[in-house]
mmCIF file of C-alpha atoms in Angstrom:
data_model
loop_
_atom_site.group_PDB
_atom_site.id
_atom_site.type_symbol
_atom_site.label_atom_id
_atom_site.label_comp_id
_atom_site.label_asym_id
_atom_site.label_seq_id
_atom_site.Cartn_x
_atom_site.Cartn_y
_atom_site.Cartn_z
ATOM 1 C CA MET A 28 83.140 122.163 124.524
ATOM 2 C CA GLN A 29 86.562 123.727 124.360
ATOM 3 C CA SER A 30 88.000 127.234 124.483
ATOM 4 C CA LEU A 31 91.509 127.100 123.137
ATOM 5 C CA SER A 32 94.658 129.169 122.766
ATOM 6 C CA ALA A 33 97.926 127.870 121.335
ATOM 7 C CA ARG A 34 98.144 124.901 123.678
ATOM 8 C CA PRO A 35 97.331 121.473 122.177
ATOM 9 C CA TRP A 36 97.172 119.525 125.444
ATOM 10 C CA SER A 37 93.564 120.548 126.163
ATOM 11 C CA VAL A 38 92.412 119.178 122.807
ATOM 12 C CA ASP A 39 94.404 116.013 123.450
ATOM 13 C CA ARG A 40 92.748 115.540 126.846
ATOM 14 C CA VAL A 41 89.308 115.732 125.239
ATOM 15 C CA LEU A 42 90.124 113.447 122.317
ATOM 16 C CA ASN A 43 91.643 110.899 124.725
ATOM 17 C CA GLN A 44 88.450 110.526 126.751
ATOM 18 C CA SER A 45 87.360 106.933 127.385
ATOM 19 C CA PHE A 46 83.829 108.045 126.446
ATOM 20 C CA ARG A 47 83.996 108.556 122.678
ATOM 21 C CA ASN A 48 80.615 109.865 121.508
ATOM 22 C CA PHE A 49 81.015 113.657 121.598
ATOM 23 C CA GLU A 50 81.628 116.729 119.471
ATOM 24 C CA LEU A 51 84.429 119.165 120.292
ATOM 25 C CA ILE A 52 83.789 122.831 119.530
ATOM 26 C CA VAL A 53 86.993 124.864 119.636
ATOM 27 C CA VAL A 54 86.380 128.603 119.927
ATOM 28 C CA ASP A 55 89.240 130.832 118.790
ATOM 29 C CA ASP A 56 88.434 134.110 120.532
ATOM 30 C CA GLY A 57 90.474 136.432 118.320
ATOM 31 C CA SER A 58 93.826 134.852 119.178
ATOM 32 C CA THR A 59 97.086 136.184 117.748
ATOM 33 C CA ASP A 60 99.033 132.963 118.269
ATOM 34 C CA GLU A 61 99.071 129.593 116.502
ATOM 35 C CA THR A 62 95.650 128.407 117.675
ATOM 36 C CA VAL A 63 94.137 127.896 114.230
ATOM 37 C CA SER A 64 97.126 126.068 112.737
ATOM 38 C CA LEU A 65 97.431 123.828 115.784
ATOM 39 C CA VAL A 66 93.769 122.814 115.710
ATOM 40 C CA ARG A 67 93.816 122.152 111.975
ATOM 41 C CA ARG A 68 96.539 119.558 112.460
ATOM 42 C CA TYR A 69 93.999 117.241 114.072
ATOM 43 C CA GLU A 70 92.295 114.939 111.590
ATOM 44 C CA ASP A 71 89.191 114.188 113.620
ATOM 45 C CA SER A 72 85.667 114.754 112.310
ATOM 46 C CA ARG A 73 84.405 115.465 115.844
ATOM 47 C CA ILE A 74 86.303 118.769 115.991
ATOM 48 C CA ARG A 75 84.614 121.988 114.864
ATOM 49 C CA LEU A 76 86.670 125.194 114.833
ATOM 50 C CA VAL A 77 84.959 128.561 115.329
ATOM 51 C CA ARG A 78 86.819 131.847 114.816
ATOM 52 C CA LYS A 79 85.540 135.174 116.147
ATOM 53 C CA GLU A 80 86.732 138.591 117.205
ATOM 54 C CA ASN A 81 88.016 138.811 120.749
ATOM 55 C CA GLY A 82 85.150 139.300 123.186
ATOM 56 C CA GLY A 83 86.187 137.554 126.385
ATOM 57 C CA ILE A 84 85.401 134.220 127.977
ATOM 58 C CA SER A 85 81.621 134.668 128.163
ATOM 59 C CA SER A 86 81.419 135.719 124.529
ATOM 60 C CA ALA A 87 83.553 132.756 123.451
ATOM 61 C CA ARG A 88 81.499 130.257 125.424
ATOM 62 C CA ASN A 89 78.234 131.681 124.146
ATOM 63 C CA ALA A 90 79.498 131.435 120.568
ATOM 64 C CA GLY A 91 80.125 127.748 121.146
ATOM 65 C CA LEU A 92 76.788 127.236 122.891
ATOM 66 C CA ASN A 93 74.944 128.603 119.877
ATOM 67 C CA LEU A 94 76.441 125.791 117.770
ATOM 68 C CA VAL A 95 75.929 122.859 120.132
ATOM 69 C CA ARG A 96 74.012 119.896 118.722
ATOM 70 C CA GLY A 97 74.193 117.498 121.661
ATOM 71 C CA ARG A 98 72.058 117.061 124.774
ATOM 72 C CA TYR A 99 74.851 117.616 127.281
ATOM 73 C CA ILE A 100 77.457 120.373 127.422
ATOM 74 C CA ALA A 101 80.823 120.670 129.164
ATOM 75 C CA PHE A 102 83.502 123.383 129.163
ATOM 76 C CA LEU A 103 87.280 123.255 129.231
ATOM 77 C CA ASP A 104 89.570 126.272 128.989
ATOM 78 C CA SER A 105 92.898 126.138 127.210
ATOM 79 C CA ASP A 106 95.013 125.977 130.387
ATOM 80 C CA ASP A 107 93.102 123.123 132.000
ATOM 81 C CA GLU A 108 92.922 119.362 131.511
ATOM 82 C CA TRP A 109 90.251 116.711 131.833
ATOM 83 C CA LEU A 110 91.219 113.345 133.257
ATOM 84 C CA PRO A 111 90.517 110.444 130.864
ATOM 85 C CA ASP A 112 87.258 109.379 132.536
ATOM 86 C CA MET A 113 85.686 112.832 132.969
ATOM 87 C CA LEU A 114 82.856 112.119 130.492
ATOM 88 C CA ALA A 115 82.631 108.424 131.371
ATOM 89 C CA TRP A 116 81.811 109.391 134.967
ATOM 90 C CA THR A 117 79.432 112.266 134.309
ATOM 91 C CA VAL A 118 77.409 111.230 131.246
ATOM 92 C CA PRO A 119 75.833 108.119 132.887
ATOM 93 C CA VAL A 120 74.579 110.267 135.777
ATOM 94 C CA LEU A 121 72.527 112.543 133.524
ATOM 95 C CA GLU A 122 71.451 109.557 131.420
ATOM 96 C CA SER A 123 70.061 107.686 134.418
ATOM 97 C CA ARG A 124 69.008 110.551 136.709
ATOM 98 C CA PRO A 125 66.583 112.901 134.889
ATOM 99 C CA GLU A 126 65.952 114.842 138.101
ATOM 100 C CA PHE A 127 69.417 116.434 137.854
ATOM 101 C CA GLY A 128 70.323 119.261 135.490
ATOM 102 C CA VAL A 129 74.044 119.375 136.346
ATOM 103 C CA VAL A 130 76.543 116.780 137.512
ATOM 104 C CA TYR A 131 79.936 117.972 138.726
ATOM 105 C CA ALA A 132 83.018 116.651 140.501
ATOM 106 C CA ARG A 133 86.237 118.016 141.968
ATOM 107 C CA GLY A 134 88.891 119.851 139.975
ATOM 108 C CA GLN A 135 92.395 119.780 141.446
ATOM 109 C CA SER A 136 94.746 122.730 141.015
ATOM 110 C CA MET A 137 98.139 122.263 139.373
ATOM 111 C CA ASP A 138 101.064 124.595 138.809
ATOM 112 C CA ARG A 139 102.183 125.925 135.433
ATOM 113 C CA ASN A 140 104.290 122.781 134.916
ATOM 114 C CA GLY A 141 101.426 120.397 135.615
ATOM 115 C CA ARG A 142 102.406 119.401 139.159
ATOM 116 C CA PRO A 143 99.324 118.826 141.388
ATOM 117 C CA LEU A 144 98.678 121.305 144.209
ATOM 118 C CA ASP A 145 96.834 120.792 147.496
ATOM 119 C CA GLN A 146 93.781 122.835 146.531
ATOM 120 C CA TRP A 147 90.710 121.902 144.546
ATOM 121 C CA GLU A 148 87.303 123.197 143.501
ATOM 122 C CA GLY A 149 83.970 121.428 143.764
ATOM 123 C CA VAL A 150 82.361 120.529 147.097
ATOM 124 C CA PRO A 151 78.937 119.234 148.165
ATOM 125 C CA ALA A 152 76.138 121.777 148.429
ATOM 126 C CA ARG A 153 76.000 123.563 151.786
ATOM 127 C CA PHE A 154 72.275 122.893 152.252
ATOM 128 C CA PRO A 155 71.375 119.426 150.924
ATOM 129 C CA GLY A 156 68.239 119.564 148.816
ATOM 130 C CA ASP A 157 68.435 123.333 148.270
ATOM 131 C CA ASP A 158 71.058 124.032 145.631
ATOM 132 C CA TYR A 159 69.893 127.599 145.010
ATOM 133 C CA ALA A 160 70.327 128.637 148.651
ATOM 134 C CA SER A 161 73.624 126.734 148.749
ATOM 135 C CA MET A 162 74.932 128.536 145.668
ATOM 136 C CA LEU A 163 73.987 131.907 147.132
ATOM 137 C CA TYR A 164 75.809 130.987 150.335
ATOM 138 C CA GLY A 165 78.930 130.306 148.282
ATOM 139 C CA PHE A 166 79.992 128.841 144.953
ATOM 140 C CA PHE A 167 80.289 125.089 145.400
ATOM 141 C CA GLY A 168 80.647 123.997 141.763
ATOM 142 C CA CYS A 169 83.497 123.505 139.320
ATOM 143 C CA ILE A 170 82.911 124.463 135.694
ATOM 144 C CA GLN A 171 85.797 122.291 134.477
ATOM 145 C CA THR A 172 84.171 119.103 135.830
ATOM 146 C CA SER A 173 80.535 119.950 135.129
ATOM 147 C CA LEU A 174 78.261 118.296 132.599
ATOM 148 C CA ILE A 175 75.125 120.366 131.975
ATOM 149 C CA ARG A 176 71.867 119.524 130.256
ATOM 150 C CA ARG A 177 71.147 121.704 127.239
ATOM 151 C CA GLU A 178 67.745 122.698 128.628
ATOM 152 C CA CYS A 179 69.475 124.391 131.561
ATOM 153 C CA PHE A 180 70.635 127.102 129.168
ATOM 154 C CA ASP A 181 67.214 127.272 127.524
ATOM 155 C CA ARG A 182 65.680 128.060 130.922
ATOM 156 C CA ALA A 183 68.423 130.020 132.717
ATOM 157 C CA GLY A 184 70.072 131.773 129.770
ATOM 158 C CA LEU A 185 73.671 131.955 128.562
ATOM 159 C CA PHE A 186 76.782 133.466 130.151
ATOM 160 C CA ASP A 187 76.434 137.151 131.078
ATOM 161 C CA GLU A 188 78.778 139.060 128.772
ATOM 162 C CA ASN A 189 78.407 142.239 130.838
ATOM 163 C CA LEU A 190 80.130 140.764 133.884
ATOM 164 C CA ALA A 191 83.873 141.301 134.260
ATOM 165 C CA GLY A 192 84.250 138.182 136.406
ATOM 166 C CA ARG A 193 82.504 135.411 138.359
ATOM 167 C CA VAL A 194 80.644 134.395 135.194
ATOM 168 C CA ASP A 195 80.619 130.720 136.212
ATOM 169 C CA TYR A 196 79.084 131.645 139.555
ATOM 170 C CA ASP A 197 76.440 133.789 137.885
ATOM 171 C CA LEU A 198 75.481 131.041 135.438
ATOM 172 C CA PHE A 199 75.330 128.307 138.078
ATOM 173 C CA LEU A 200 73.239 130.534 140.329
ATOM 174 C CA ARG A 201 70.650 130.965 137.596
ATOM 175 C CA ILE A 202 70.673 127.264 136.759
ATOM 176 C CA SER A 203 70.366 126.230 140.414
ATOM 177 C CA ARG A 204 67.125 128.177 140.711
ATOM 178 C CA TYR A 205 65.447 125.746 138.299
ATOM 179 C CA PHE A 206 67.560 122.566 138.265
ATOM 180 C CA ARG A 207 69.252 120.267 140.770
ATOM 181 C CA PHE A 208 72.983 119.548 141.011
ATOM 182 C CA HIS A 209 74.598 116.169 141.671
ATOM 183 C CA PHE A 210 78.085 115.920 143.198
ATOM 184 C CA LEU A 211 80.604 113.182 142.392
ATOM 185 C CA ASP A 212 83.332 112.885 145.018
ATOM 186 C CA ALA A 213 86.152 112.330 142.550
ATOM 187 C CA ILE A 214 88.840 114.462 140.882
ATOM 188 C CA LEU A 215 88.053 114.621 137.164
ATOM 189 C CA ALA A 216 90.061 117.654 135.998
ATOM 190 C CA HIS A 217 93.239 119.593 136.661
ATOM 191 C CA ILE A 218 93.035 123.389 136.808
ATOM 192 C CA ARG A 219 96.232 125.230 135.936
ATOM 193 C CA VAL A 220 97.272 128.018 138.322
ATOM 194 C CA HIS A 221 99.795 130.466 136.864
ATOM 195 C CA PRO A 222 100.574 134.218 137.061
ATOM 196 C CA GLY A 223 99.152 134.922 133.600
ATOM 197 C CA ARG A 224 95.538 133.949 134.329
ATOM 198 C CA ILE A 225 92.980 136.769 134.713
ATOM 199 C CA THR A 226 92.172 135.648 138.262
ATOM 200 C CA ALA A 227 95.814 136.001 139.366
ATOM 201 C CA PRO A 228 96.778 138.976 141.572
ATOM 202 C CA ALA A 229 99.167 140.193 138.870
ATOM 203 C CA SER A 230 96.357 140.482 136.321
ATOM 204 C CA SER A 231 95.204 143.968 135.342
ATOM 205 C CA ARG A 232 91.635 142.690 135.666
ATOM 206 C CA TYR A 233 92.090 141.103 139.089
ATOM 207 C CA ILE A 234 90.081 143.720 140.993
ATOM 208 C CA GLN A 235 87.274 143.696 138.407
ATOM 209 C CA VAL A 236 87.081 139.928 138.620
ATOM 210 C CA PHE A 237 86.823 139.514 142.376
ATOM 211 C CA THR A 238 84.522 142.497 142.942
ATOM 212 C CA SER A 239 82.016 140.933 140.520
ATOM 213 C CA ARG A 240 80.792 138.560 143.235
ATOM 214 C CA LEU A 241 78.706 141.319 144.814
ATOM 215 C CA LYS A 242 77.229 142.181 141.416
ATOM 216 C CA VAL A 243 76.221 138.556 140.953
ATOM 217 C CA LEU A 244 74.522 138.506 144.353
ATOM 218 C CA ASP A 245 72.767 141.809 143.674
ATOM 219 C CA LYS A 246 71.412 140.378 140.412
ATOM 220 C CA ALA A 247 70.123 137.270 142.154
ATOM 221 C CA TYR A 248 68.403 139.080 145.008
ATOM 222 C CA ALA A 249 66.779 141.545 142.611
ATOM 223 C CA GLU A 250 64.709 138.672 141.194
ATOM 224 C CA PRO A 251 61.029 138.669 142.241
ATOM 225 C CA GLU A 252 59.304 135.961 144.286
ATOM 226 C CA LEU A 253 62.406 134.382 145.792
ATOM 227 C CA PRO A 254 61.937 131.299 148.000
ATOM 228 C CA SER A 255 61.850 131.867 151.753
ATOM 229 C CA SER A 256 65.016 129.778 152.232
ATOM 230 C CA VAL A 257 66.859 132.103 149.859
ATOM 231 C CA LEU A 258 65.666 135.231 151.646
ATOM 232 C CA ALA A 259 66.575 133.708 155.009
ATOM 233 C CA ILE A 260 70.252 133.267 154.123
ATOM 234 C CA LYS A 261 70.666 136.685 152.500
ATOM 235 C CA PRO A 262 72.700 138.067 155.449
ATOM 236 C CA LEU A 263 75.068 135.096 155.307
ATOM 237 C CA ALA A 264 75.342 135.263 151.520
ATOM 238 C CA TYR A 265 76.468 138.895 151.697
ATOM 239 C CA ARG A 266 78.665 138.195 154.712
ATOM 240 C CA ASN A 267 80.524 135.529 152.746
ATOM 241 C CA ALA A 268 80.811 137.788 149.712
ATOM 242 C CA HIS A 269 82.320 140.637 151.746
ATOM 243 C CA MET A 270 84.718 138.210 153.424
ATOM 244 C CA ASP A 271 85.776 136.965 150.006
ATOM 245 C CA LEU A 272 86.413 140.543 148.889
ATOM 246 C CA GLY A 273 88.360 141.222 152.069
ATOM 247 C CA LEU A 274 90.620 138.247 151.450
ATOM 248 C CA HIS A 275 91.336 139.333 147.882
ATOM 249 C CA TRP A 276 92.216 142.867 148.986
ATOM 250 C CA TRP A 277 94.445 141.362 151.685
ATOM 251 C CA ASN A 278 96.231 139.191 149.128
ATOM 252 C CA ILE A 279 97.359 142.251 147.158
ATOM 253 C CA GLY A 280 98.406 144.211 150.238
ATOM 254 C CA GLN A 281 95.439 146.613 150.292
ATOM 255 C CA TYR A 282 94.816 146.164 154.014
ATOM 256 C CA ARG A 283 92.594 149.201 154.537
ATOM 257 C CA GLN A 284 90.168 148.004 151.870
ATOM 258 C CA ALA A 285 90.379 144.499 153.311
ATOM 259 C CA LEU A 286 89.478 145.648 156.829
ATOM 260 C CA SER A 287 86.621 147.721 155.417
ATOM 261 C CA CYS A 288 85.197 144.631 153.714
ATOM 262 C CA TYR A 289 85.623 142.561 156.857
ATOM 263 C CA GLY A 290 83.793 145.249 158.827
ATOM 264 C CA ARG A 291 80.879 145.141 156.392
ATOM 265 C CA SER A 292 80.760 141.354 156.646
ATOM 266 C CA VAL A 293 80.355 141.625 160.426
ATOM 267 C CA ARG A 294 77.636 144.271 160.140
ATOM 268 C CA VAL A 295 75.488 142.450 157.580
ATOM 269 C CA SER A 296 75.900 138.932 158.944
ATOM 270 C CA GLY A 297 73.446 138.947 161.843
ATOM 271 C CA VAL A 298 75.955 136.731 163.717
ATOM 272 C CA PRO A 299 78.853 139.091 164.479
ATOM 273 C CA LEU A 300 80.798 136.891 166.908
ATOM 274 C CA ARG A 301 80.682 133.898 164.599
ATOM 275 C CA THR A 302 81.709 136.103 161.703
ATOM 276 C CA LEU A 303 84.686 137.492 163.617
ATOM 277 C CA PHE A 304 85.802 133.936 164.323
ATOM 278 C CA ARG A 305 85.525 133.057 160.627
ATOM 279 C CA ILE A 306 87.533 136.140 159.653
ATOM 280 C CA GLY A 307 90.232 135.240 162.166
ATOM 281 C CA PHE A 308 90.449 131.694 160.833
ATOM 282 C CA GLN A 309 90.556 132.973 157.239
ATOM 283 C CA LEU A 310 93.444 135.332 157.995
ATOM 284 C CA LEU A 311 95.253 132.663 159.998
ATOM 285 C CA MET A 312 95.047 130.346 157.012
ATOM 286 C CA THR A 313 96.187 133.080 154.621
ATOM 287 C CA CYS A 314 99.102 134.395 156.657
ATOM 288 C CA CYS A 315 100.363 131.246 158.349
ATOM 289 C CA LEU A 316 98.762 127.827 158.012
ATOM 290 C CA GLY A 317 97.991 128.036 154.304
ATOM 291 C CA ARG A 318 101.695 128.355 153.545
ATOM 292 C CA THR A 319 102.451 124.936 154.983
ATOM 293 C CA PRO A 320 101.741 121.670 153.102
ATOM 294 C CA TRP A 321 99.337 120.380 155.757
ATOM 295 C CA GLY A 322 97.714 123.766 156.265
ATOM 296 C CA ALA A 323 96.918 124.066 152.564
ATOM 297 C CA ARG A 324 94.915 120.863 152.850
ATOM 298 C CA LEU A 325 93.097 121.920 156.028
ATOM 299 C CA PRO A 326 90.076 123.703 154.437
ATOM 300 C CA ASN A 327 89.325 120.688 152.260
ATOM 301 C CA LEU A 328 89.780 118.377 155.256
ATOM 302 C CA LEU A 329 87.305 120.423 157.305
ATOM 303 C CA ALA A 330 84.864 120.467 154.388
ATOM 304 C CA GLY A 331 85.099 116.684 154.203
ATOM 305 C CA ILE A 332 84.393 116.351 157.931
ATOM 306 C CA ARG A 333 81.378 118.648 157.590
ATOM 307 C CA THR A 334 80.076 116.551 154.689
ATOM 308 C CA ARG A 335 80.390 113.309 156.668
ATOM 309 C CA LEU A 336 78.630 114.835 159.672
ATOM 310 C CA GLU A 337 75.845 116.073 157.414
ATOM 311 C CA LYS A 338 75.414 112.596 155.926
ATOM 312 C CA ARG A 339 75.146 111.086 159.405
ATOM 313 C CA ARG A 340 72.552 113.675 160.363
ATOM 314 C CA ARG A 341 70.467 112.821 157.300
ATOM 315 C CA ARG A 342 70.538 109.033 157.732
ATOM 316 C CA PRO A 343 67.600 108.849 160.177
ATOM 317 C CA ALA A 344 65.427 110.823 157.749
ATOM 318 C CA GLU A 345 66.535 108.662 154.825
ATOM 319 C CA SER A 346 65.711 105.491 156.773
ATOM 320 C CA ARG A 347 62.173 106.816 157.136
ATOM 321 C CA GLY A 348 61.840 107.048 153.366
ATOM 322 C CA ALA A 349 63.031 110.599 152.782
ATOM 323 C CA HIS A 350 64.810 111.328 149.520
ATOM 324 C CA ASP A 351 67.339 113.951 148.464
#
């Protein structure tokens, strides 16, 4: 599935997939540019163009979802690009592994000119075997590299059009309550980072977007009959959310609001000393290390080390016949 503005490269990246059996739904969300004329230049029967009044990203995606005919669904925004084997890697997983509702991989950031950056989205779940608790702890997915079974939307619902931001997080949270996620350790998409995106600090909606994480958590924890593992990590889930808010306030120079959020993260965490250490490391990365080439890669390097240690810890259980 595709959401498109007047940029043809996203359509090209879908049409050039090595996996060929798909339909491409292009949603024109009330654009005022050349979107329609650009899409109509393609002579490909797999493309379906939908035009609607502007309603935002959730509205556009839901409009496309209501027209889907296939069993599996993927999303790509107009600024981003799939690598040629995105579908070839993900479709076989859902075809052969019915126990998974979502398969996802890494998406690497790139600048406005298409040059790769040293950041990416998509990491293994924090708590192996418990994707719902892992998603509450922190968003580990990547919408640009995800392939989702259609029944996930039948069970969990569509995108929440009332949220100003974090709509991918909200959707994946709801899906992870009922379906399992499978991670592919490969980069299958490039995500464009530029000042004009709504998640950029210069955006007029920046504050609305990043403060939506707490609203998503509040929605999730308002659900009845939550699993004990989910209730157990509630302090850490809110700690991480407040730390995330603190970092965003810090990035736009609102230091008083940032310190207030960091204070709340310490109070709700249940592990104040550990939380203070995490805050210190986060600020060190933001103010110093993250501005160096090697420092920008450090969080992903540490995440990789944690993943390898977790795999080693699980091997004895797997050798006894345990399964993930």
